[in-house]
Amino acid sequence: MFARLLNSGGPAPENSKDGSSAGQRQHSKESAGGDDFESPTTGGPPTGPPATVGVDEDMRAMKSENPLGMDDDGCEYGEPAYDDEDQEEEEEEDDNEGINVDSLEQLVVPPDLAHAVQESWHQFCSAAESREAIGEAVYGAIFESAPSLQALFKTPRAVQAMRFMSALNTVVATLDQPQQLQILAETLGFGHLNLEVTVPRVAIFREAILELLAVEMGDLLTPDLAAAWKAVMNYLGGGIIFVRKNYADRLTLLAESWHQASGKAHQEQIRQQQLLNAGGSPRSHRGSGEVEEQEAEENGADDAAASPRRKGRLSSWTKVFGRRRRSDESSGDGGGHASPHSGSGLNSGGMSPHSGGESPRSGSGEYEGEKLGGAASRGVKSKMTYEEMFQFNVAVMGLSSRKWLYEILACWDTIVSNMVNSARLQQECDMLAVRISKCQAKHNPTQVVNLAEYKSCMLASLRGVLPKVWDSNYEVAWNWLWDNVERKLKATMNSPPIWEPALQKMFASLGEEQMYTIRKSIYENFFAAAPSGQDWFKQSNTRLHFIVERVLSMTMELFENPWRMVDEISALGLRHVGYGIPTELFGPFVSACIQVMLSVSRDETAIEAFRWSLGLISKMLVETINEGSTIVMKAINANSVPQLRRALAAAPRGARATWLLKVEVGTQSISPLIWSIGSGRVEAADAMIQDILTIRADRDRYYYGVDELFSRHYDIIDRLIKDAPSLLNTLLDGLVWRSRIVSNGQRRVNYFIKHLLIMPDGLVADTLSWLVDGKDPKSMTHPVIVMVSDTLWGGLVARQFILSKVWFIGSLLIFMLSQAILPKSDSSGELFNRAAVFLGRTFTYIVTLCRLLSYHGRHSLEAYREGDTVRFLHCLKIPRYLKDPTDSLGFFLMLFVLLMCTHEPLFWCLSSENGTEEFPNETCEEIGSIRFRYSVFCMAAMAIHWLMLIDLAVFSTGLSAFVLVIGQVLSEMTRFLAALIFLLMTFGCGISVLEHPYFEMRDIPNSAIALFSITVRLYEDDYRNMLGEPALLTAVFIFVTASAVVLLNLLIAQINCSYVFIYQDMVGVAPVD
């Protein structure tokens, strides 16, 4: 594990960042200068005077630690020799005694000895084939000496090996600079705060390095040189342990002050005030002891609600380091700690937007108002946050043109929140370095980025936001944090402008055939290194090649657009959470990619850029997967309901819905519920819906997840209809609450249908539209949906529907008056009647016909323009909207009314001599040939008018269901008519060829008509007339038996058996239609 300790370019291997050679050389160059660095230990634990360590001094120290005097065999004079076990323990203790964990002094290495160490390192490097070989040698030496440490390395081997090499190179380069070496040791310690670095692990790493040097250098590694290497390793290891032991209070101070400065504490006050205003405090009826216990539980619930995987930032820090306690703690107006230094000169650097730098209320940085929370937060003072104060100070200091300052500001909360997570901190710093570089190249490429400008604005803003608690401890702590972050940024910030063109050039030089070979070789190397990876790559070859091609392009896009890539990588990582991909496979895959690219390119800069970019992407993916792999997601991947219930047992009542509905990493989030639905984990999804829609309560607060569910997924019903219809009833059942108390044979029932009626944006919800598209009659009969449809119908739809049908009903009445009533009345010849008929028909042609032409013309043009057509009779393309029965009837009505207009007798009589005298008149001689055709068109239009009134059946669900039943029964009638036509043709043809004198059955048409009349009992002749023709009578009797006895009774039986089933479905289909 101590292999991570020398990683000056990045944090620990679990989620560590790449350290590039270019970046490390830059770091070494800056360290050599010494002007840009200040000792970050100001105000920290005492470091003491510089300690000069050489070979002789080291030996004298060992002798002084052995005052009894040992002989050459390791035995005390006059005492018996130790046994082997005691001797091994004594040797181990001697090995560990050189590691100083009680202080971090400057290590002064004599110049000649430092030069000798540097020369030995250069000889060791020159003997290797490449820098990659050096890293592999160090990597292998560590695992050979301690195989158990291999499981601790999560970083890809190819990336981690290069980081070992770069880190050792940086250490060797700073041996002759004690101050820079001390800073490097402290930086390493800062990067390993979350790791359990121990003295034995330091010794393991040290001995592995010494053994590797001894093997490779042989006699060139003299005892003095080996002792110097050992002293350096001991110094670095002890410094890392010292930092972890002594900087816990400083980190806790940073965490608590940032909690106040970022506004998180104020937001918590607002939430508590909202709860009090909404329903009172849940602790109001408890004693003081119960109040404290409940307060702890609520804090835990809030932390759990923020992230199912980990608790709040502050609680995680205090868990690792313990809560910092100060003797001068007291509550202040802003919720912070009072300090004897409040209002001292330390605050003079903090700029405030009030009174030219002097903040109101003794520099409290607060202003009155209800900016956050509105009326719910009344009584809680709004406090200026760090972000607001920072923007103000940037403007005051004249740094508004420095766009990169806002890039750091956007990432600063994440950096501070993850300062104890070395891997995540290095990851954020690396991405921030790329963003700063890209931002500067875009806005002001000639200007040099001066990171000290952010430090000035940061400290000024913190002093303004936290004036009452700010003192020298805060000053030292925040300076120390920024110095460490600045070193990480400087190690990488100058490299992206060099790496990006080199990587572009390398990819541009690769042809299509070469890229195909690269993609194929990557999978071959990956499957050879990790055979279990084949279980996760079961797609087609085309898909596999696309995956690798996308991975390679992402390494380039990371430099081109780092902002977009952060979101894409987070989204990709969350998808891998749902897939359940083991993170152990990322290392071999990255190593395989790097090995293949090394074989096709010799451009060290491009390879370094590729290694750094791919390593960073893999770290971000692993970090996202680790953060997103909650116990709920693991239960979903296993599709295990018991495991899911055990996971939810750890969730507070108020956070259960959050655990099931949102897993957030960065700016991206995933819904465990939607993922389980989309991936087919139906059992787990069913249990999740039931849990969300279960009403829970404590003493005076209820928890019901319906608001969270529909706020997160307003289209949950649509998703269930499309992906998991079997879960729809589970959701609808959860929206009903039934009381256990029965009164007069009835009990109270509550329907929670608000979200089925109104969407979050205030518009009418599309619930019924989704159900109609789903065409599931069973769901339409659910009590919840019936309540929704009745509510919408009675409150909104019925009135609009009636208004939409008024014009049609009016046109039908006018059509009936002008065609069927007035022309047939006794006074049809009078002028008033003729004028009324003319006006009615004119209204039909002008209003009704024009309305129909406009509607169908517009929809037909849109359908043909957009290609929204269907084939009719496999040859003719018609608009798709005509598949709707109402639209198709309206289209035929338009055609028949149009034909009526062309055959209208009133218009034809205008050209006759009598027509002009008796206008309006429809009895002129010129219309004799068209009157019959006009009457046929009129009859068809009248029938279609009445058929279109069937829509009015929606006023009664039962009537609508009956109409639909008729439509369903027609299918049975169609089969009956087909069989009857077959019998009519069979017996009609047979009887027509039979010699008989019966006139009604003289040929095939008359025989078929006579037989059909017999079937429907409309035949008026007597069977006794056929007694003289036994053959004809026999044929008729056989036909009657087959048609009237068999077919009709079979039709009745079919309708009788299917009616009940069909009607139940039609009750549900009626609201759909």
XYZ file of C-alpha atoms in Angstrom, residues 377-951:
575
model
C -37.983 31.008 5.867
C -39.393 34.038 7.615
C -37.409 34.631 10.775
C -34.206 33.143 9.314
C -31.602 35.682 8.219
C -30.293 35.353 4.687
C -26.530 35.100 4.670
C -24.207 36.011 1.841
C -22.517 32.874 0.590
C -18.934 32.351 -0.400
C -19.837 32.332 -4.090
C -21.604 35.673 -3.890
C -18.815 37.235 -1.850
C -16.200 35.844 -4.239
C -17.890 37.355 -7.278
C -18.097 40.681 -5.479
C -14.402 40.605 -4.567
C -13.407 39.653 -8.112
C -15.212 42.751 -9.366
C -13.723 44.988 -6.669
C -10.174 43.752 -7.313
C -10.535 44.312 -11.057
C -10.154 40.641 -11.983
C -13.415 40.205 -13.858
C -11.531 39.468 -17.086
C -9.916 36.398 -15.497
C -12.453 33.825 -16.668
C -10.414 30.974 -15.227
C -11.213 32.269 -11.725
C -14.819 31.212 -12.245
C -13.684 27.754 -13.341
C -11.978 27.281 -9.972
C -14.990 28.760 -8.205
C -17.286 26.225 -9.903
C -15.109 23.345 -8.681
C -14.137 24.746 -5.301
C -17.010 23.213 -3.339
C -16.177 19.763 -4.685
C -12.479 20.256 -3.959
C -13.046 21.328 -0.360
C -15.654 18.648 0.224
C -13.237 15.951 -0.977
C -10.031 17.234 0.604
C -9.705 14.074 2.710
C -10.323 11.851 -0.316
C -6.975 12.024 -2.056
C -8.085 10.154 -5.172
C -11.124 12.345 -5.752
C -9.139 15.486 -4.936
C -6.470 14.646 -7.504
C -9.177 13.835 -10.036
C -10.877 17.191 -9.517
C -7.566 19.045 -9.712
C -6.605 17.301 -12.946
C -9.935 18.135 -14.577
C -9.721 21.687 -13.272
C -6.255 22.047 -14.769
C -7.609 21.053 -18.194
C -10.547 23.442 -17.833
C -8.296 26.333 -16.811
C -5.959 25.660 -19.708
C -8.827 25.476 -22.197
C -10.580 28.532 -20.773
C -7.418 30.613 -20.870
C -6.643 29.561 -24.439
C -10.136 30.607 -25.486
C -10.474 33.977 -23.736
C -6.945 35.309 -23.221
C -4.235 33.041 -24.655
C -1.425 35.553 -24.156
C -2.045 36.063 -20.450
C -0.282 33.892 -17.888
C -2.466 32.233 -15.280
C -1.505 33.492 -11.839
C -3.108 31.146 -9.333
C -2.206 33.481 -6.485
C -5.009 35.764 -7.677
C -7.587 33.158 -6.740
C -5.941 32.766 -3.359
C -6.312 36.487 -2.681
C -9.988 36.488 -3.671
C -10.632 33.300 -1.730
C -9.150 34.556 1.521
C -10.850 37.939 1.173
C -14.208 36.263 0.571
C -13.825 33.886 3.501
C -12.903 36.738 5.810
C -16.013 38.590 4.695
C -18.331 35.616 5.101
C -16.883 34.400 8.423
C -15.746 37.588 10.199
C -16.855 36.577 13.692
C -14.890 33.329 13.811
C -11.939 34.166 11.587
C -8.584 34.047 13.316
C -5.024 32.940 12.632
C -5.993 29.271 12.737
C -8.404 29.793 9.854
C -5.814 31.818 7.971
C -3.198 29.080 8.267
C -5.621 26.273 7.456
C -7.007 27.815 4.281
C -3.529 28.860 3.115
C -2.350 25.318 3.672
C -5.245 23.849 1.699
C -4.760 26.200 -1.222
C -0.998 25.603 -1.329
C -1.584 21.877 -1.720
C -4.252 22.395 -4.380
C -2.045 24.879 -6.204
C 0.825 22.408 -6.372
C -1.480 19.795 -7.869
C -2.754 22.280 -10.447
C 0.715 23.454 -11.426
C 1.888 19.878 -11.907
C -0.574 19.442 -14.821
C -1.819 22.854 -15.940
C 0.901 23.523 -18.532
C 0.710 20.093 -20.162
C -2.741 19.983 -21.900
C -1.784 22.576 -24.579
C 1.167 20.319 -25.467
C -0.668 17.022 -25.188
C -3.723 17.924 -27.272
C -1.975 18.581 -30.631
C 0.327 15.601 -30.105
C -2.636 13.303 -29.529
C -4.476 14.748 -32.533
C -1.453 14.134 -34.717
C -1.114 10.548 -33.546
C -4.756 9.679 -34.260
C -4.660 11.475 -37.624
C -1.695 9.357 -38.716
C -3.583 6.091 -38.158
C -5.433 4.657 -41.163
C -8.651 2.667 -41.098
C -6.925 -0.703 -41.416
C -4.477 0.200 -38.666
C -7.332 1.329 -36.408
C -9.090 -1.986 -37.035
C -5.934 -3.841 -35.995
C -5.622 -1.643 -32.897
C -9.180 -2.334 -31.813
C -8.746 -6.056 -32.351
C -5.422 -6.157 -30.477
C -6.887 -4.280 -27.515
C -9.508 -6.975 -26.991
C -6.931 -9.733 -27.428
C -4.662 -8.229 -24.774
C -7.577 -7.446 -22.482
C -9.070 -10.940 -22.623
C -5.622 -12.425 -22.066
C -5.087 -10.277 -18.965
C -8.649 -10.615 -17.637
C -10.453 -13.689 -19.024
C -13.550 -12.880 -16.967
C -14.013 -9.772 -19.088
C -15.367 -11.929 -21.904
C -18.533 -12.450 -19.862
C -19.279 -8.722 -20.106
C -18.499 -8.279 -23.821
C -21.067 -10.457 -25.528
C -22.164 -7.994 -28.181
C -21.516 -8.258 -31.891
C -18.101 -7.450 -33.345
C -19.482 -4.219 -34.741
C -20.588 -3.136 -31.295
C -17.274 -4.140 -29.705
C -15.320 -2.133 -32.252
C -17.603 0.833 -31.637
C -16.885 0.655 -27.894
C -13.123 0.798 -28.357
C -13.416 3.508 -30.993
C -15.500 5.552 -28.599
C -12.961 5.032 -25.805
C -10.137 6.260 -28.017
C -12.103 9.305 -29.151
C -12.957 10.198 -25.547
C -9.255 10.594 -24.744
C -9.129 13.318 -27.387
C -12.456 14.916 -26.490
C -11.323 15.273 -22.874
C -8.847 17.938 -24.001
C -11.176 19.501 -26.580
C -14.258 19.963 -24.382
C -13.619 18.991 -20.752
C -16.929 20.472 -19.542
C -19.071 18.239 -21.735
C -16.906 15.190 -21.144
C -17.347 15.411 -17.383
C -21.098 15.053 -17.812
C -20.769 12.314 -20.423
C -18.360 10.304 -18.285
C -20.642 10.637 -15.260
C -23.622 9.489 -17.319
C -21.592 6.592 -18.735
C -20.470 5.576 -15.251
C -24.041 5.589 -13.983
C -25.071 3.333 -16.862
C -22.299 0.960 -15.857
C -23.749 1.002 -12.350
C -26.950 -0.388 -13.799
C -25.038 -2.949 -15.828
C -23.234 -4.110 -12.699
C -19.784 -3.923 -14.357
C -16.974 -4.906 -11.929
C -14.538 -2.036 -11.474
C -11.673 -4.540 -11.384
C -11.895 -4.814 -15.178
C -11.071 -1.168 -15.846
C -7.407 -1.568 -14.927
C -6.653 -4.421 -17.363
C -8.629 -2.701 -20.110
C -6.685 0.565 -19.739
C -3.392 -1.329 -19.616
C -4.325 -3.202 -22.784
C -5.101 0.059 -24.576
C -1.795 1.623 -23.534
C 0.231 -1.449 -24.505
C -1.297 -1.513 -27.977
C -0.757 2.222 -28.526
C 2.874 1.849 -27.444
C 3.350 -0.690 -30.216
C 2.017 1.612 -32.952
C 3.491 4.995 -31.967
C 6.869 6.200 -30.757
C 5.776 9.741 -29.984
C 6.409 9.926 -26.246
C 4.367 13.103 -25.837
C 1.341 11.573 -27.558
C 1.650 8.358 -25.575
C 1.956 10.326 -22.351
C -1.141 12.342 -23.270
C -3.039 9.171 -24.139
C -1.980 7.477 -20.898
C -2.916 10.492 -18.777
C -6.269 11.088 -20.468
C -7.324 7.434 -20.479
C -6.211 7.014 -16.885
C -8.214 10.053 -15.830
C -11.302 8.782 -17.653
C -11.013 5.384 -15.997
C -10.637 7.012 -12.565
C -13.729 9.113 -13.137
C -15.685 6.071 -14.269
C -14.561 4.019 -11.279
C -15.361 6.907 -8.937
C -18.805 7.289 -10.470
C -19.487 3.566 -10.250
C -18.313 3.418 -6.654
C -20.472 6.389 -5.679
C -23.461 5.135 -7.622
C -23.236 1.513 -6.506
C -25.558 1.895 -3.570
C -26.948 -1.080 -1.719
C -30.215 -0.428 -3.501
C -28.582 -0.644 -6.938
C -26.847 -3.863 -5.947
C -30.173 -5.348 -4.898
C -31.699 -4.254 -8.214
C -28.893 -5.849 -10.220
C -29.532 -9.081 -8.307
C -33.300 -8.632 -8.799
C -33.660 -9.746 -5.202
C -36.628 -8.490 -3.211
C -35.268 -9.691 0.179
C -31.949 -7.968 -0.494
C -33.783 -4.803 -1.471
C -35.793 -4.847 1.735
C -32.655 -5.346 3.808
C -31.081 -2.366 2.030
C -34.090 -0.159 2.710
C -34.166 -1.196 6.342
C -31.172 1.104 6.894
C -32.932 4.119 5.360
C -34.754 6.719 7.487
C -38.466 7.037 6.841
C -38.103 10.372 5.131
C -35.270 9.185 2.880
C -36.620 5.874 1.610
C -38.135 7.410 -1.507
C -34.910 9.293 -2.266
C -32.889 6.110 -2.038
C -35.190 4.467 -4.579
C -35.572 7.383 -6.971
C -32.219 9.124 -7.251
C -28.561 8.230 -7.270
C -26.595 11.367 -8.105
C -22.942 11.711 -9.020
C -21.787 15.169 -9.991
C -24.288 16.754 -12.356
C -25.672 13.406 -13.516
C -28.183 11.175 -11.802
C -29.874 7.860 -12.347
C -33.156 6.567 -11.047
C -32.937 3.069 -9.542
C -36.668 2.604 -10.115
C -36.546 3.519 -13.811
C -33.417 1.437 -14.288
C -35.066 -1.612 -12.777
C -38.086 -1.117 -15.040
C -36.014 -0.641 -18.168
C -33.704 -3.574 -17.444
C -36.531 -6.012 -16.780
C -36.021 -6.388 -12.987
C -39.772 -6.540 -12.541
C -39.766 -8.147 -9.091
C -37.459 -5.500 -7.673
C -39.399 -2.706 -9.385
C -42.670 -4.010 -7.971
C -41.225 -4.016 -4.453
C -39.830 -0.495 -4.950
C -43.183 0.913 -6.076
C -44.925 -0.677 -3.114
C -42.334 0.744 -0.718
C -42.549 4.257 -2.166
C -46.352 4.280 -1.987
C -46.541 2.918 1.538
C -47.698 5.461 4.112
C -45.425 5.573 7.161
C -45.584 7.777 10.198
C -43.885 8.687 13.423
C -45.624 10.564 16.225
C -46.840 13.553 14.260
C -45.419 13.321 10.749
C -46.456 11.197 7.806
C -44.181 9.963 5.043
C -45.678 9.122 1.670
C -43.540 9.016 -1.448
C -46.158 9.914 -4.049
C -44.945 13.521 -4.361
C -41.325 12.454 -4.714
C -42.260 9.790 -7.252
C -44.179 12.078 -9.597
C -41.822 15.005 -9.085
C -38.947 12.833 -10.196
C -40.869 10.920 -12.897
C -44.019 12.723 -13.958
C -44.325 10.232 -16.853
C -44.068 7.121 -14.693
C -47.419 5.815 -15.982
C -46.270 6.142 -19.587
C -43.048 4.309 -18.755
C -44.925 1.491 -17.066
C -47.370 1.135 -19.961
C -44.526 0.824 -22.448
C -41.945 -1.166 -20.474
C -43.733 -2.975 -17.628
C -47.548 -3.058 -17.983
C -47.818 -5.628 -15.205
C -46.649 -2.987 -12.685
C -49.348 -0.454 -13.580
C -51.920 -1.932 -11.219
C -49.317 -1.950 -8.427
C -48.815 1.777 -8.920
C -52.540 2.503 -9.106
C -53.269 0.413 -6.000
C -50.668 2.459 -4.130
C -52.610 5.640 -4.867
C -55.594 4.420 -2.829
C -55.879 4.532 0.951
C -58.718 2.703 2.658
C -59.583 3.259 6.275
C -59.762 0.337 8.686
C -62.780 1.885 10.416
C -66.180 0.817 9.059
C -69.210 3.019 9.717
C -72.717 2.016 8.601
C -71.275 -0.596 6.290
C -68.943 1.901 4.586
C -65.409 3.118 5.115
C -63.469 6.142 4.018
C -61.331 5.888 0.884
C -58.777 8.485 -0.269
C -57.639 8.715 -3.890
C -54.302 10.505 -4.431
C -54.867 11.599 -8.023
C -53.425 15.126 -8.026
C -50.400 14.129 -10.094
C -52.617 12.201 -12.533
C -54.546 15.376 -13.247
C -51.867 18.101 -13.158
C -48.270 17.982 -14.317
C -45.446 19.716 -12.399
C -45.564 22.656 -14.829
C -49.260 23.213 -14.049
C -50.637 21.845 -17.332
C -53.182 19.057 -17.626
C -51.501 15.671 -17.292
C -51.419 13.239 -20.203
C -52.409 10.278 -18.048
C -55.531 9.342 -20.003
C -53.738 9.844 -23.321
C -51.045 7.398 -22.258
C -53.665 4.881 -21.172
C -55.520 5.284 -24.460
C -52.324 4.638 -26.396
C -51.699 1.580 -24.230
C -55.125 0.142 -25.200
C -55.440 -1.879 -21.996
C -59.147 -2.088 -21.059
C -58.395 -3.623 -17.654
C -56.437 -0.619 -16.451
C -59.200 1.750 -17.586
C -61.609 0.117 -15.150
C -59.341 0.646 -12.142
C -61.039 2.840 -9.509
C -58.257 5.415 -9.645
C -58.519 5.842 -13.413
C -62.305 5.930 -13.206
C -62.003 8.706 -10.626
C -59.560 10.597 -12.857
C -61.727 10.270 -15.971
C -64.898 11.223 -14.110
C -63.170 14.234 -12.572
C -61.878 15.442 -15.924
C -65.189 14.734 -17.674
C -67.350 16.464 -15.122
C -65.060 19.402 -14.535
C -63.651 20.191 -17.953
C -64.171 17.808 -20.857
C -67.976 17.471 -20.925
C -68.585 21.157 -21.565
C -65.939 21.368 -24.272
C -67.244 18.204 -25.920
C -70.819 19.508 -25.994
C -69.686 22.820 -27.423
C -67.727 20.998 -30.127
C -70.848 19.021 -31.126
C -73.278 21.950 -31.144
C -72.409 22.976 -34.696
C -72.761 19.411 -35.921
C -76.132 18.893 -34.243
C -77.301 22.224 -35.654
C -76.156 21.311 -39.166
C -77.983 17.984 -38.884
C -81.228 19.713 -37.876
C -80.936 22.177 -40.738
C -80.119 19.318 -43.118
C -83.198 17.382 -41.954
C -85.486 20.427 -42.292
C -84.272 21.274 -45.790
C -84.252 17.704 -47.118
C -86.734 15.508 -45.249
C -89.289 17.693 -43.430
C -90.155 20.882 -45.290
C -90.084 19.402 -48.835
C -92.479 16.620 -47.701
C -94.933 18.859 -45.855
C -98.392 19.762 -47.155
C -97.354 23.402 -47.663
C -94.184 22.569 -49.569
C -95.309 24.660 -52.536
C -95.682 27.864 -50.612
C -93.064 30.573 -50.986
C -92.093 30.551 -47.293
C -91.348 26.829 -47.349
C -89.430 27.072 -50.600
C -87.358 29.957 -49.227
C -86.639 28.038 -46.004
C -85.531 24.994 -48.004
C -83.257 27.163 -50.151
C -81.675 28.841 -47.132
C -81.168 25.516 -45.337
C -79.484 23.881 -48.298
C -77.377 26.971 -48.916
C -76.215 26.833 -45.272
C -75.293 23.166 -45.747
C -73.192 23.881 -48.820
C -71.529 27.027 -47.507
C -70.963 26.240 -43.818
C -70.967 22.459 -43.430
C -69.267 21.660 -46.723
C -66.637 24.402 -46.390
C -65.858 23.310 -42.832
C -65.379 19.714 -43.950
C -63.261 20.770 -46.947
C -61.020 22.912 -44.733
C -60.525 20.182 -42.114
C -59.797 17.306 -44.474
C -57.839 19.401 -46.933
C -55.491 20.654 -44.221
C -54.954 17.225 -42.670
C -54.499 15.508 -46.015
C -51.871 18.004 -47.159
C -49.952 17.613 -43.881
C -50.136 13.830 -44.115
C -48.831 13.690 -47.681
C -46.168 16.297 -47.006
C -44.865 14.417 -43.947
C -45.376 10.979 -45.490
C -47.863 9.983 -42.807
C -49.867 7.643 -45.041
C -51.015 4.037 -45.178
C -51.777 1.784 -48.116
C -55.356 0.994 -48.982
C -55.929 -2.204 -50.970
C -52.115 -2.537 -51.256
C -51.925 0.130 -53.934
C -53.505 3.428 -52.899
C -51.861 5.661 -50.287
C -54.320 7.447 -48.034
C -53.677 9.746 -45.040
C -53.242 7.856 -41.810
C -55.739 9.983 -39.944
C -58.557 8.449 -42.028
C -58.107 5.207 -40.072
C -60.112 6.871 -37.325
C -63.814 5.983 -37.864
C -65.042 9.498 -37.114
C -62.616 11.073 -39.577
C -63.390 8.513 -42.275
C -67.145 9.113 -41.890
C -66.550 12.856 -42.064
C -64.535 12.376 -45.253
C -67.355 10.429 -46.939
C -69.871 12.985 -45.700
C -67.804 15.677 -47.400
C -67.845 13.705 -50.663
C -71.594 13.107 -50.634
C -72.440 16.720 -49.723
C -70.140 17.855 -52.523
C -71.972 15.564 -54.960
C -75.289 16.887 -53.661
C -74.096 20.432 -54.388
C -73.300 19.509 -57.990
C -76.751 17.869 -58.403
C -78.786 20.379 -56.389
C -82.216 20.824 -58.148
C -82.605 24.387 -56.912
C -79.451 25.394 -58.776
C -80.387 23.510 -61.955
C -83.849 25.136 -62.049
C -82.300 28.604 -62.120
C -81.593 28.113 -65.833
C -85.204 27.140 -66.690
C -87.879 29.598 -67.764
C -90.219 28.674 -64.912
C -87.411 28.619 -62.386
C -86.760 32.336 -62.566
C -90.431 33.134 -62.128
C -91.123 30.788 -59.201
C -87.686 30.938 -57.539
C -86.819 29.029 -55.479
C -88.158 25.994 -57.283
C -86.993 22.365 -57.625
C -89.772 20.960 -59.843
C -88.614 22.152 -63.233
C -88.354 19.787 -66.207
C -84.547 20.068 -66.504
C -83.911 18.008 -63.348
C -85.740 14.883 -64.358
C -82.537 12.929 -65.105
C -80.598 13.969 -61.974
C -83.320 13.901 -59.298
C -82.795 10.221 -58.558
C -79.000 10.532 -58.227
C -79.501 13.546 -55.973
C -81.832 11.555 -53.744
C -79.295 8.727 -53.442
C -76.528 11.127 -52.436
C -78.886 12.813 -49.997
C -79.845 9.491 -48.427
C -76.182 8.526 -47.944
C -75.345 11.927 -46.416
C -78.313 11.681 -44.060
C -77.253 8.226 -42.898
C -73.654 9.349 -42.292
C -74.910 12.362 -40.335
C -76.765 10.091 -37.954
C -73.901 7.583 -37.708
C -71.590 10.376 -36.593
C -73.926 11.090 -33.681
C -72.778 7.825 -32.107
C -70.050 9.915 -30.416
